[in-house]
Coordinates of C-alpha atoms and ligand atoms in Angstrom, one line a residue:
T164 CA -35.4 -14.6 -20.4
P165 CA -34.1 -15.3 -22.8
P166 CA -31.1 -12.2 -23.5
E167 CA -32.6 -10.1 -26.2
A168 CA -35.4 -9.0 -23.2
I169 CA -33.2 -7.9 -21.6
R170 CA -31.6 -4.3 -19.6
N171 CA -28.8 -4.7 -18.1
F172 CA -28.4 -0.2 -17.2
C173 CA -26.9 1.5 -13.7
I174 CA -27.6 5.3 -12.7
I175 CA -24.4 7.2 -12.6
A176 CA -24.4 10.8 -11.1
H177 CA -22.9 13.7 -9.2
I178 CA -23.9 13.5 -5.4
D179 CA -27.3 14.2 -3.9
H180 CA -28.1 14.5 -8.1
G181 CA -30.8 12.2 -7.3
K182 CA -30.1 8.9 -8.5
S183 CA -31.8 7.1 -5.2
T184 CA -35.0 9.0 -5.6
L185 CA -34.7 8.1 -10.1
A186 CA -33.9 5.2 -9.0
D187 CA -37.2 4.8 -6.1
R188 CA -40.1 6.3 -8.7
M189 CA -38.5 3.9 -11.7
L190 CA -39.5 0.7 -8.7
Q191 CA -43.6 2.4 -8.0
I192 CA -43.6 2.9 -11.8
T193 CA -42.9 -0.4 -12.3
G194 CA -44.6 -1.5 -10.4
V195 CA -42.1 -3.5 -8.5
V196 CA -41.9 -1.6 -4.7
D197 CA -46.0 -0.4 -4.6
E198 CA -47.6 3.0 -2.4
R199 CA -47.6 1.7 -0.1
A200 CA -44.7 -0.4 1.3
M201 CA -42.4 3.0 -0.4
R202 CA -40.0 4.2 1.8
A203 CA -37.9 7.5 0.0
Q204 CA -34.0 6.0 -1.4
Y205 CA -35.4 2.0 -1.3
L206 CA -32.3 0.7 -2.2
D207 CA -29.9 2.3 0.7
R208 CA -30.7 -0.9 3.3
M209 CA -27.7 0.7 5.8
D210 CA -28.5 3.3 7.9
I211 CA -26.1 5.0 7.3
E212 CA -26.8 5.3 3.8
R213 CA -29.8 6.4 3.5
E214 CA -28.8 8.9 6.1
R215 CA -26.1 10.9 4.4
G216 CA -27.5 9.6 1.1
I217 CA -24.8 7.7 -0.3
T218 CA -24.8 4.5 -1.4
I219 CA -22.4 2.7 -0.1
K220 CA -23.0 -1.0 -1.6
S221 CA -24.1 -2.0 -5.0
Q222 CA -26.9 -3.4 -5.4
A223 CA -29.5 -4.7 -8.1
V224 CA -33.3 -4.8 -8.5
R225 CA -35.1 -6.6 -11.6
M226 CA -38.4 -5.0 -13.3
P227 CA -41.1 -5.5 -15.7
W228 CA -40.9 -3.0 -18.4
E229 CA -43.8 -3.3 -22.1
V230 CA -42.7 -0.9 -24.5
D231 CA -45.3 -2.0 -27.3
G232 CA -46.4 -4.8 -25.8
G233 CA -43.6 -7.0 -26.1
S234 CA -42.4 -7.9 -22.0
H235 CA -38.9 -6.5 -21.5
V236 CA -36.5 -7.7 -18.7
L237 CA -34.8 -4.4 -16.7
N238 CA -31.6 -4.6 -14.5
M239 CA -30.6 -1.8 -12.4
I240 CA -27.3 -1.8 -10.6
D241 CA -26.7 1.0 -8.6
T242 CA -23.0 1.9 -7.9
P243 CA -21.5 3.6 -4.9
G244 CA -21.1 7.0 -5.5
H245 CA -17.4 8.3 -4.4
V246 CA -14.5 8.6 -4.5
D247 CA -13.1 5.6 -2.5
F248 CA -14.8 2.7 -4.4
T249 CA -14.0 3.5 -8.2
Y250 CA -12.8 -0.3 -8.5
E251 CA -16.2 -1.6 -7.4
V252 CA -18.2 2.0 -9.2
S253 CA -16.1 0.3 -12.6
R254 CA -17.1 -3.6 -11.8
S255 CA -20.7 -2.9 -11.5
L256 CA -20.4 -1.0 -14.9
A257 CA -19.1 -3.8 -16.0
A258 CA -22.6 -6.0 -15.7
C259 CA -24.5 -3.1 -17.9
E260 CA -24.7 -2.5 -20.9
G261 CA -26.0 1.2 -20.4
A262 CA -25.7 4.0 -18.4
V263 CA -28.7 6.7 -17.3
L264 CA -25.7 10.1 -16.8
L265 CA -28.1 11.8 -14.9
V266 CA -27.7 15.3 -14.3
D267 CA -29.1 17.8 -11.8
A268 CA -30.4 20.5 -14.1
A269 CA -30.0 23.2 -11.6
Q270 CA -26.8 22.7 -11.1
G271 CA -24.8 21.7 -14.1
I272 CA -22.4 18.7 -14.8
E273 CA -19.4 17.4 -11.2
A274 CA -16.5 16.7 -10.8
Q275 CA -18.7 12.9 -10.6
T276 CA -20.6 14.1 -13.3
L277 CA -17.2 13.2 -15.5
A278 CA -15.5 10.8 -13.7
N279 CA -18.6 8.9 -13.8
L280 CA -18.8 9.1 -17.8
Y281 CA -15.3 8.0 -18.1
L282 CA -15.8 4.9 -16.6
A283 CA -18.8 4.9 -18.4
M284 CA -17.7 4.9 -21.2
E285 CA -14.1 2.6 -20.6
N286 CA -17.0 0.1 -20.1
D287 CA -18.1 0.9 -23.9
L288 CA -21.6 1.4 -22.4
T289 CA -24.4 3.1 -23.7
I290 CA -24.9 7.1 -22.4
I291 CA -28.4 8.2 -21.8
P292 CA -28.3 11.8 -21.2
V293 CA -30.9 12.9 -18.4
L294 CA -31.5 16.0 -16.4
N295 CA -32.8 15.5 -13.8
K296 CA -35.0 17.8 -11.6
I297 CA -36.6 20.2 -13.8
D298 CA -38.8 20.8 -11.5
L299 CA -37.0 22.6 -9.3
P300 CA -38.1 26.8 -10.3
A301 CA -33.7 27.3 -10.3
A302 CA -33.7 24.3 -13.1
Q303 CA -31.8 25.5 -16.8
P304 CA -32.2 22.4 -18.8
E305 CA -31.7 24.4 -21.8
K306 CA -28.4 26.0 -20.6
Y307 CA -27.6 22.3 -19.3
A308 CA -28.5 20.1 -21.6
E309 CA -26.0 21.8 -24.2
E310 CA -23.2 21.4 -22.0
L311 CA -24.3 18.0 -21.8
A312 CA -24.6 17.2 -25.7
G313 CA -20.8 18.9 -25.1
L314 CA -19.8 16.4 -22.6
I315 CA -20.8 13.1 -24.7
G316 CA -21.0 14.8 -28.5
C317 CA -25.2 14.4 -29.3
E318 CA -27.8 16.7 -29.6
P319 CA -28.9 19.1 -26.6
E320 CA -32.7 17.6 -27.6
D321 CA -31.1 14.0 -26.8
C322 CA -31.3 14.6 -23.7
F323 CA -34.0 14.0 -21.2
Q324 CA -35.6 15.5 -19.3
V325 CA -37.1 14.3 -15.9
S326 CA -38.1 14.9 -12.4
G327 CA -37.4 11.7 -9.7
K328 CA -39.3 13.7 -8.0
T329 CA -42.6 14.2 -9.3
G330 CA -42.2 10.9 -12.1
V331 CA -42.2 13.2 -15.4
G332 CA -40.4 11.6 -17.3
V333 CA -39.5 8.8 -15.9
E334 CA -41.9 6.6 -18.4
P335 CA -40.3 8.2 -21.6
L336 CA -36.8 6.7 -20.0
L337 CA -37.6 4.0 -19.5
D338 CA -38.7 3.1 -22.8
A339 CA -35.5 5.4 -23.4
I340 CA -33.7 2.5 -22.4
V341 CA -35.4 -0.2 -23.9
A342 CA -34.9 1.3 -27.2
Q343 CA -31.5 2.4 -27.1
I344 CA -29.8 0.0 -24.3
P345 CA -28.8 -3.2 -26.6
S346 CA -28.9 -6.8 -24.6
P347 CA -26.5 -8.5 -23.9
T348 CA -24.5 -10.8 -25.4
G349 CA -22.9 -14.7 -24.8
N350 CA -22.3 -17.9 -25.0
A351 CA -25.3 -19.7 -23.9
D352 CA -24.3 -23.2 -24.6
G353 CA -20.3 -22.6 -23.4
P354 CA -19.0 -22.5 -19.5
A355 CA -20.9 -20.5 -17.5
R356 CA -18.5 -17.1 -15.7
A357 CA -20.4 -14.7 -14.4
M358 CA -19.6 -11.7 -12.4
I359 CA -19.3 -10.8 -8.5
F360 CA -19.7 -6.7 -9.2
D361 CA -21.0 -7.1 -5.3
S362 CA -20.5 -8.5 -1.8
V363 CA -22.6 -8.2 1.3
Y364 CA -22.0 -9.8 4.5
D365 CA -25.9 -10.3 5.9
T366 CA -26.2 -12.6 9.5
Y367 CA -28.3 -15.1 8.5
R368 CA -27.9 -15.9 5.1
G369 CA -24.4 -14.9 5.6
V370 CA -22.8 -13.6 2.2
V371 CA -24.7 -13.5 -0.4
T372 CA -23.3 -12.7 -3.7
Y373 CA -24.3 -9.9 -6.1
V374 CA -23.6 -11.6 -10.4
R375 CA -23.5 -10.8 -13.7
V376 CA -23.9 -13.8 -16.5
V377 CA -21.7 -12.5 -19.6
D378 CA -22.2 -16.9 -20.6
G379 CA -23.6 -20.3 -20.3
N380 CA -26.0 -20.8 -16.8
L381 CA -25.6 -21.7 -13.0
N382 CA -28.4 -23.6 -11.4
P383 CA -29.4 -24.4 -7.9
R384 CA -27.1 -27.0 -5.9
E385 CA -24.3 -26.6 -8.8
R386 CA -20.8 -26.6 -7.2
I387 CA -19.4 -23.2 -8.5
A388 CA -15.5 -22.0 -8.7
M389 CA -14.3 -18.3 -7.8
M390 CA -11.4 -18.2 -10.7
S391 CA -9.5 -16.3 -8.3
T392 CA -9.3 -18.1 -5.0
K393 CA -9.7 -21.8 -6.9
A394 CA -12.2 -22.8 -3.8
T395 CA -15.5 -23.7 -4.1
H396 CA -18.1 -24.3 -3.1
E397 CA -22.7 -24.9 -3.3
L398 CA -24.6 -23.0 -5.1
L399 CA -27.6 -23.1 -1.9
E400 CA -29.9 -20.2 -3.9
I401 CA -29.4 -18.7 -6.5
G402 CA -31.8 -16.0 -7.7
V403 CA -32.9 -12.3 -8.6
I404 CA -34.2 -8.5 -6.7
S405 CA -37.0 -8.0 -7.3
P406 CA -37.3 -5.7 -4.7
E407 CA -37.0 -8.8 -2.0
P408 CA -34.9 -11.6 -2.4
L409 CA -36.7 -13.5 -4.9
P410 CA -35.0 -17.8 -5.0
G411 CA -34.6 -19.2 -8.8
R412 CA -33.8 -21.8 -10.8
G413 CA -30.8 -20.5 -12.1
L414 CA -29.1 -17.2 -14.3
G415 CA -28.5 -17.0 -17.6
V416 CA -27.2 -15.0 -20.1
G417 CA -26.8 -11.2 -20.1
E418 CA -28.7 -12.2 -16.3
V419 CA -28.1 -10.3 -13.3
G420 CA -28.7 -11.6 -9.5
Y421 CA -27.8 -12.9 -6.5
L422 CA -26.1 -16.1 -4.9
I423 CA -26.2 -17.3 -1.8
T424 CA -22.7 -20.6 -1.0
G425 CA -23.3 -20.1 2.9
V426 CA -19.5 -18.2 2.4
K427 CA -19.2 -15.9 6.3
D428 CA -16.5 -14.1 5.4
V429 CA -16.9 -11.7 1.9
R430 CA -13.9 -11.5 1.1
Q431 CA -14.2 -15.4 -0.2
S432 CA -16.3 -13.7 -3.1
K433 CA -14.7 -11.2 -3.9
V434 CA -15.1 -7.8 -6.1
G435 CA -14.0 -8.3 -9.6
D436 CA -13.7 -11.8 -9.2
T437 CA -15.4 -14.7 -12.0
V438 CA -17.4 -17.7 -11.1
T439 CA -17.5 -20.5 -12.7
N440 CA -18.5 -24.2 -13.3
A441 CA -16.4 -25.6 -10.8
A442 CA -17.3 -29.3 -13.1
K443 CA -16.9 -27.5 -15.9
P444 CA -15.3 -24.6 -15.3
A445 CA -13.6 -21.7 -17.2
A446 CA -10.6 -21.8 -19.3
D447 CA -10.1 -17.9 -18.6
A448 CA -11.3 -15.8 -16.2
L449 CA -13.4 -12.7 -17.1
G450 CA -11.2 -9.1 -17.2
G451 CA -11.0 -6.4 -15.0
Y452 CA -10.4 -8.1 -11.7
R453 CA -8.1 -6.3 -9.1
D454 CA -7.5 -7.3 -4.9
P455 CA -8.7 -4.1 -2.8
K456 CA -5.7 -2.4 -1.6
P457 CA -5.7 0.5 1.3
M458 CA -5.1 3.7 0.5
V459 CA -5.1 5.8 4.0
F460 CA -3.9 3.9 7.6
S461 CA -5.2 6.2 11.2
G462 CA -5.1 4.5 14.7
L463 CA -8.1 4.3 16.0
F464 CA -8.4 4.7 19.8
P465 CA -11.3 3.9 22.0
L466 CA -11.1 7.3 24.3
D467 CA -12.1 4.7 27.5
G468 CA -9.7 2.0 27.0
S469 CA -11.1 -0.5 28.7
D470 CA -13.5 -0.3 25.7
Y471 CA -10.2 -2.1 23.3
P472 CA -12.1 -5.6 23.8
D473 CA -15.3 -4.2 22.2
L474 CA -13.4 -1.8 20.0
R475 CA -12.0 -5.1 18.1
D476 CA -15.2 -7.8 18.1
A477 CA -16.5 -4.4 15.9
L478 CA -13.5 -4.6 13.7
D479 CA -14.3 -8.2 13.5
K480 CA -17.7 -7.4 12.7
L481 CA -16.9 -5.3 10.0
K482 CA -14.7 -7.1 8.4
L483 CA -17.1 -10.0 8.1
N484 CA -19.1 -7.0 5.5
D485 CA -15.9 -4.7 3.6
A486 CA -13.5 -6.5 1.6
A487 CA -11.3 -3.9 2.1
L488 CA -10.7 -3.2 5.5
V489 CA -7.4 -3.9 7.2
Y490 CA -6.6 -3.6 10.9
E491 CA -4.0 -4.4 13.8
P492 CA -3.5 -3.7 17.0
E493 CA -1.0 -0.9 18.3
T494 CA -0.5 0.2 21.1
S495 CA 0.8 3.9 21.3
V496 CA 1.9 6.2 24.5
A497 CA -0.6 8.5 24.0
L498 CA -3.6 7.1 22.7
G499 CA -3.0 3.3 25.0
F500 CA -4.1 0.6 22.7
G501 CA -6.3 0.7 19.3
F502 CA -5.9 -1.0 15.9
R503 CA -3.8 1.2 12.4
C504 CA -6.6 1.2 10.1
G505 CA -6.1 0.9 6.8
F506 CA -8.8 2.1 3.6
L507 CA -9.1 2.3 0.6
G508 CA -9.3 6.7 1.2
L509 CA -11.0 9.4 3.6
L510 CA -14.1 8.9 3.3
H511 CA -14.3 4.8 4.2
L512 CA -12.7 5.8 6.8
E513 CA -15.2 8.1 8.1
I514 CA -17.9 5.3 7.1
V515 CA -16.1 3.2 9.1
R516 CA -14.8 5.3 12.0
E517 CA -18.9 6.4 11.6
R518 CA -20.0 3.2 12.4
L519 CA -18.0 1.9 15.1
E520 CA -19.1 4.1 16.9
R521 CA -23.0 4.6 16.2
E522 CA -23.5 0.7 16.3
F523 CA -20.6 0.1 18.0
D524 CA -21.6 2.4 20.3
L525 CA -17.4 2.9 20.8
E526 CA -16.0 6.8 21.9
L527 CA -13.3 6.5 19.2
I528 CA -9.9 9.0 18.7
S529 CA -8.5 8.7 15.2
T530 CA -5.3 9.6 14.4
Q531 CA -4.9 11.8 12.3
P532 CA -4.9 9.2 7.8
N533 CA -1.5 8.8 6.1
V534 CA -1.0 7.7 3.3
V535 CA 1.3 4.7 2.2
Y536 CA 5.5 5.1 2.2
D537 CA 7.7 3.0 0.9
V538 CA 11.3 3.8 1.9
T539 CA 14.6 2.4 0.0
M540 CA 17.9 2.5 2.9
D541 CA 20.9 3.3 1.2
D542 CA 21.9 -0.5 2.4
G543 CA 19.1 -1.2 -0.3
T544 CA 16.8 -2.1 2.4
Q545 CA 12.8 -1.6 1.6
V546 CA 10.3 -0.5 4.3
T547 CA 6.6 -0.8 3.3
V548 CA 5.4 2.8 5.7
T549 CA 1.6 2.5 6.7
N550 CA 2.5 4.8 9.8
P551 CA 4.7 7.3 10.6
S552 CA 5.9 5.9 13.5
E553 CA 7.8 2.7 11.7
F554 CA 9.5 5.6 9.5
P555 CA 13.0 4.5 9.5
G556 CA 15.7 6.2 11.6
G557 CA 18.8 5.6 9.3
K558 CA 20.1 6.6 5.5
I559 CA 17.1 7.0 3.2
A560 CA 18.1 6.2 -0.2
E561 CA 14.2 7.1 -1.6
V562 CA 11.3 8.1 -0.7
R563 CA 8.2 7.2 -3.4
E564 CA 4.7 8.2 -1.9
P565 CA 1.2 7.4 -3.6
K566 CA 0.0 10.5 -6.5
V567 CA -3.3 11.1 -7.7
R568 CA -5.0 12.4 -9.9
T569 CA -7.7 14.5 -9.4
T570 CA -10.7 16.1 -10.7
I571 CA -12.5 19.7 -10.0
L572 CA -14.9 21.2 -11.4
A573 CA -15.7 25.0 -10.9
P574 CA -17.7 28.7 -11.2
S575 CA -14.3 30.3 -14.5
E576 CA -14.1 32.9 -12.0
F577 CA -12.1 30.6 -8.8
I578 CA -8.9 29.2 -11.2
G579 CA -7.1 31.9 -10.1
A580 CA -8.1 30.4 -6.2
I581 CA -7.2 27.0 -7.5
M582 CA -4.2 27.3 -9.0
E583 CA -3.4 28.5 -5.5
L584 CA -4.7 25.5 -3.4
C585 CA -3.2 23.0 -5.7
Q586 CA 0.6 24.5 -6.3
G587 CA 1.0 24.9 -2.2
K588 CA -0.1 21.2 -1.5
R589 CA 2.8 20.1 -5.1
G590 CA -0.1 19.5 -8.1
T591 CA 0.7 19.8 -11.6
L592 CA -1.7 21.0 -13.4
L593 CA -2.2 18.3 -16.3
G594 CA -4.7 20.4 -18.2
M595 CA -7.9 22.3 -18.1
D596 CA -11.2 22.7 -20.7
Y597 CA -14.2 24.9 -20.0
L598 CA -17.6 23.3 -19.8
S599 CA -19.1 26.2 -20.8
E600 CA -18.1 29.9 -20.8
D601 CA -18.0 30.0 -17.0
R602 CA -18.0 26.3 -16.1
V603 CA -14.2 25.2 -16.0
E604 CA -12.1 21.8 -15.6
M605 CA -8.8 21.0 -14.4
R606 CA -7.0 18.8 -14.0
Y607 CA -4.0 17.9 -11.5
T608 CA -2.1 15.2 -10.5
L609 CA -1.5 15.3 -6.1
P610 CA 0.2 13.9 -3.8
L611 CA -2.3 11.8 -2.1
A612 CA -0.6 13.5 0.9
E613 CA -2.1 16.5 -0.1
V614 CA -5.5 15.3 -0.8
V615 CA -6.1 13.7 2.6
F616 CA -4.7 16.1 4.7
D617 CA -7.1 19.2 4.6
F618 CA -8.0 19.8 0.8
F619 CA -11.1 19.0 0.2
D620 CA -12.3 21.5 3.0
Q621 CA -9.9 23.9 1.8
L622 CA -11.7 23.7 -1.2
K623 CA -14.7 23.6 -0.7
S624 CA -13.6 27.1 1.3
R625 CA -11.8 29.1 -1.5
T626 CA -14.3 28.0 -4.1
R627 CA -17.0 29.1 -1.6
G628 CA -18.8 25.9 -1.7
Y629 CA -18.6 25.5 -5.4
A630 CA -16.2 23.4 -6.9
S631 CA -16.9 19.5 -7.2
L632 CA -13.9 16.8 -6.9
D633 CA -12.5 13.6 -7.3
Y634 CA -9.9 11.5 -8.1
E635 CA -8.4 8.6 -8.9
P636 CA -5.2 6.6 -7.8
D637 CA -1.4 7.5 -10.3
G638 CA 1.4 5.3 -9.4
D639 CA 3.7 6.6 -7.1
Q640 CA 6.4 8.8 -7.3
A641 CA 10.1 9.7 -5.2
A642 CA 9.5 12.7 -2.5
D643 CA 11.5 14.6 -0.5
L644 CA 9.8 12.8 2.8
V645 CA 10.6 13.1 6.0
K646 CA 9.5 12.5 9.6
V647 CA 7.9 14.6 11.9
D648 CA 8.6 14.0 15.7
I649 CA 6.8 15.8 19.1
L650 CA 8.6 15.7 21.8
L651 CA 6.9 16.9 25.8
Q652 CA 9.0 17.5 27.7
G653 CA 12.1 15.6 25.6
E654 CA 9.6 12.6 25.3
T655 CA 8.6 11.4 21.5
V656 CA 5.0 11.8 21.6
D657 CA 3.5 8.9 18.6
A658 CA 0.2 10.1 18.5
F659 CA 2.2 13.9 16.5
S660 CA 4.2 12.1 14.2
A661 CA 3.5 12.8 11.0
I662 CA 5.6 12.3 7.4
V663 CA 5.6 15.6 5.2
H664 CA 7.3 17.8 2.8
K665 CA 11.0 18.5 3.3
D666 CA 9.0 22.4 3.2
K667 CA 6.6 21.6 5.2
A668 CA 8.3 20.1 8.6
Y669 CA 8.6 23.8 10.3
G670 CA 5.0 24.0 9.2
Y671 CA 3.4 20.9 10.8
G672 CA 6.4 21.6 14.2
L673 CA 5.5 24.9 14.8
M674 CA 1.6 24.1 14.3
M675 CA 1.9 21.3 16.7
A676 CA 4.2 22.6 19.4
G677 CA 1.4 25.9 19.5
K678 CA -1.1 23.4 19.5
L679 CA -0.4 21.6 22.7
K680 CA 1.0 24.3 24.5
E681 CA -2.4 26.1 24.7
L682 CA -3.9 22.7 25.4
I683 CA -2.0 21.5 27.8
P684 CA -2.1 22.8 31.0
R685 CA 1.2 24.4 32.5
Q686 CA 2.3 21.5 35.9
Q687 CA 5.2 22.2 38.8
F688 CA 7.6 22.6 36.2
E689 CA 8.8 24.4 32.6
V690 CA 7.5 21.8 29.7
P691 CA 9.6 22.0 26.3
I692 CA 7.8 20.7 23.9
Q693 CA 9.9 20.6 20.6
A694 CA 9.9 19.3 16.4
A695 CA 12.6 17.9 15.2
V696 CA 14.1 16.0 12.5
G697 CA 15.5 12.9 13.1
A698 CA 18.0 14.5 16.7
R699 CA 17.3 18.5 15.1
V700 CA 15.1 20.3 16.8
I701 CA 12.9 22.1 13.9
A702 CA 10.9 24.2 16.1
R703 CA 10.6 24.7 20.5
E704 CA 7.7 26.0 22.5
N705 CA 7.4 26.0 26.2
I706 CA 4.6 25.5 28.8
R707 CA 6.3 27.7 32.3
A708 CA 5.8 26.3 34.9
I709 CA 2.9 26.7 38.1
R710 CA 3.2 26.1 41.6
K711 CA -0.4 25.0 41.0
D712 CA -1.7 24.5 45.0
V713 CA -4.7 23.5 45.5
L714 CA -4.8 23.8 49.5
A715 CA -3.3 27.7 49.1
K716 CA -7.4 28.2 48.6
C717 CA -8.0 27.0 52.2
Y718 CA -7.9 29.9 54.9
G719 CA -7.5 28.2 57.8
G720 CA -8.8 25.1 59.1
D721 CA -11.5 23.8 58.1
I722 CA -10.3 20.1 57.2
S723 CA -13.3 18.8 55.2
R724 CA -12.7 20.8 52.7
K725 CA -9.0 20.2 52.1
R726 CA -9.4 16.6 51.9
K727 CA -12.1 17.1 49.5
L728 CA -10.0 19.0 47.4
L729 CA -7.6 16.3 47.5
E730 CA -9.5 13.8 47.0
K731 CA -10.6 15.4 42.9
Q732 CA -7.2 16.6 42.5
K733 CA -6.8 12.7 42.4
A734 CA -9.6 12.1 41.0
G735 CA -8.3 14.5 37.8
K736 CA -4.8 12.7 37.6
K737 CA -5.8 9.7 37.4
R738 CA -7.6 10.3 34.2
M739 CA -4.4 11.6 32.9
K740 CA -1.8 10.3 30.7
N741 CA 1.9 10.4 31.3
I742 CA 4.2 11.3 29.0
G743 CA 7.8 11.4 30.7
S744 CA 6.4 12.7 34.2
V745 CA 3.9 15.2 32.4
E746 CA 1.0 14.7 32.6
V747 CA -1.7 16.0 29.8
P748 CA -5.8 15.5 29.9
P749 CA -6.5 12.6 27.7
E750 CA -8.7 16.3 25.9
A751 CA -5.5 18.1 25.7
F752 CA -4.6 14.7 22.5
I753 CA -8.0 14.7 21.2
A754 CA -8.4 18.1 20.8
A755 CA -4.9 18.2 18.8
L756 CA -6.0 15.5 17.0
T757 CA -9.1 17.1 15.7
S758 CA -8.0 19.1 12.7
D759 CA -9.5 22.7 13.1
Ligands
GDP919 P1 -27.8 10.5 -4.8 O1 -27.1 11.3 -3.5 O2 -27.8 11.1 -6.0 O3 -28.5 9.6 -4.9 O4 -29.4 11.9 -4.6 P2 -30.6 12.2 -4.1 O5 -31.5 10.3 -4.7 O6 -30.2 11.6 -2.6 O7 -31.3 13.5 -4.4 C1 -30.2 14.5 -3.2 C2 -31.4 15.5 -3.5 O8 -32.1 16.0 -3.2 C3 -32.4 15.0 -2.1 O9 -33.2 15.7 -1.5 C4 -33.8 14.8 -2.8 O10 -34.7 14.6 -2.5 C5 -33.7 15.4 -3.5 N1 -34.1 15.6 -5.7 C6 -33.4 13.5 -6.2 N2 -34.8 14.6 -7.0 C7 -35.3 15.5 -7.9 C8 -36.0 15.8 -8.2 O11 -36.2 15.5 -9.7 N3 -36.4 17.1 -7.9 C9 -36.8 17.7 -6.6 N4 -36.7 18.9 -6.5 N5 -35.6 17.5 -5.8 C10 -35.1 16.5 -6.5
MG920 MG1 -27.5 8.0 -2.7

């Protein structure tokens, strides 16, 4: 296809504003998917994506579209829709010349609308503003057209009005994509350069890599090279997706498609990397490549210790398809054998955990997520801490923690509540803008550790669900941080150690000690629960002693009943975890680790 006939675009939207539904409608209207084969959210291939209504992986589909007798090829690149995957989103955007900015006409602009718009602007994309769901009785397209026009600097009349559900307005929008979005340009005769914007592991085919060709062309049977690693592979298959993979004769300037080289691990086909021809390589890679960097760590432990090998196998499998997932074995006194895992963020963590439980049928406990700290000791040694148990005990000169830049959008009546929350979370207000009379955008920097703690839940509850949140990494900062340990009869319960700000150490200690007091059954002796920073105890609770005499209930001589009770007690004991001489039912740890 000549570049002049190609339009590469993506749809960007806040979650639930109807991106997948609109994409479905486009597939249907362009005839790529016929009525019978159509199922909702055609592009969301993983079950978990379809159920939660989020897109985790990007996809690209090629659609034919005729305007005024001219045939065009529209490549629609579906981007992941969540903060944890900002880098993946930015690479998908970099593969396009234009973006359809989709806003729910009953909701208006939300935090991810803005975050995605800014990313699109950074990539110099042509933006087509669209109000969706105009079929809803609650839709206020005029009101939100003003908001949207004010934001991107166009006239309210320039905003398209569509319904992805009924299909109203979708054909004019497809025409506008052809009319407004520039066709790709590139050096057709130069050495090949193609950007990888996604790679997916497939059991039968190995890694399927999605690329956008910028310069030159890629052809079947050629040897290609990955510019970040210099690794070379043979191109076994190259083609386009429409809507299923169609192997072809190659891809030229501006084209979007997939390639297969037989590699078995997505780490060999990295998002953002540049593919070139091994025999005639390009001198420079395309810009923007970054290695995935885990931001949030958590311990994952099987409820049943004998599931440990299964958990390891499951992680090995997930890793094939998830370049950002890292893990290593971890042993905990309280929770047994498990893995310390690193994730891009909280959603990524949740997705991995849910897939382990659902697709691999494992029951898991996860420890409170923590961020990565850089600790400098007085003698100059540096320690990277991804697990509270690694926090050094000696003389510390400085602890640095990651910061994030957050954007919060909410009705203006909640400004006070949001400020209070952010201040309590050690936030700094960067600025505030009114999007309309009654909606405000607030920008804060916050420690990532506070955001992963229960920020989102609190934001939602303080704004009755009306606020939306987006954030991106923003360097790090020095902070007064300490490790709080929780001790049961003098023994540290490792799973409960946490790194917190000095001012919050007491609060955390008190909360955990209180929880454990509730959850741990009384023992034959008194059990002190302490929270300590180093050797200093900062909070204390006591579990009072009882005499747990099961036999006292049996009056006289019923021997068989006595024996049964004794056996029951023994079985109960077997399930207990021992912290020193204290017996703790595993449920107590699980309950204490589940936030309420
Ligand atoms: P995404 O998260 O942006 O991909 O949003 P989805 O396409 O999954 O849509 C979220 C919800 O909005 C779903 O329940 C859809 O059925 C609904 N929805 C999407 N588009 C429309 C529309 O045009 N009209 C109405 N009434 N509902 C819509
Ligand atoms: Mg979706």
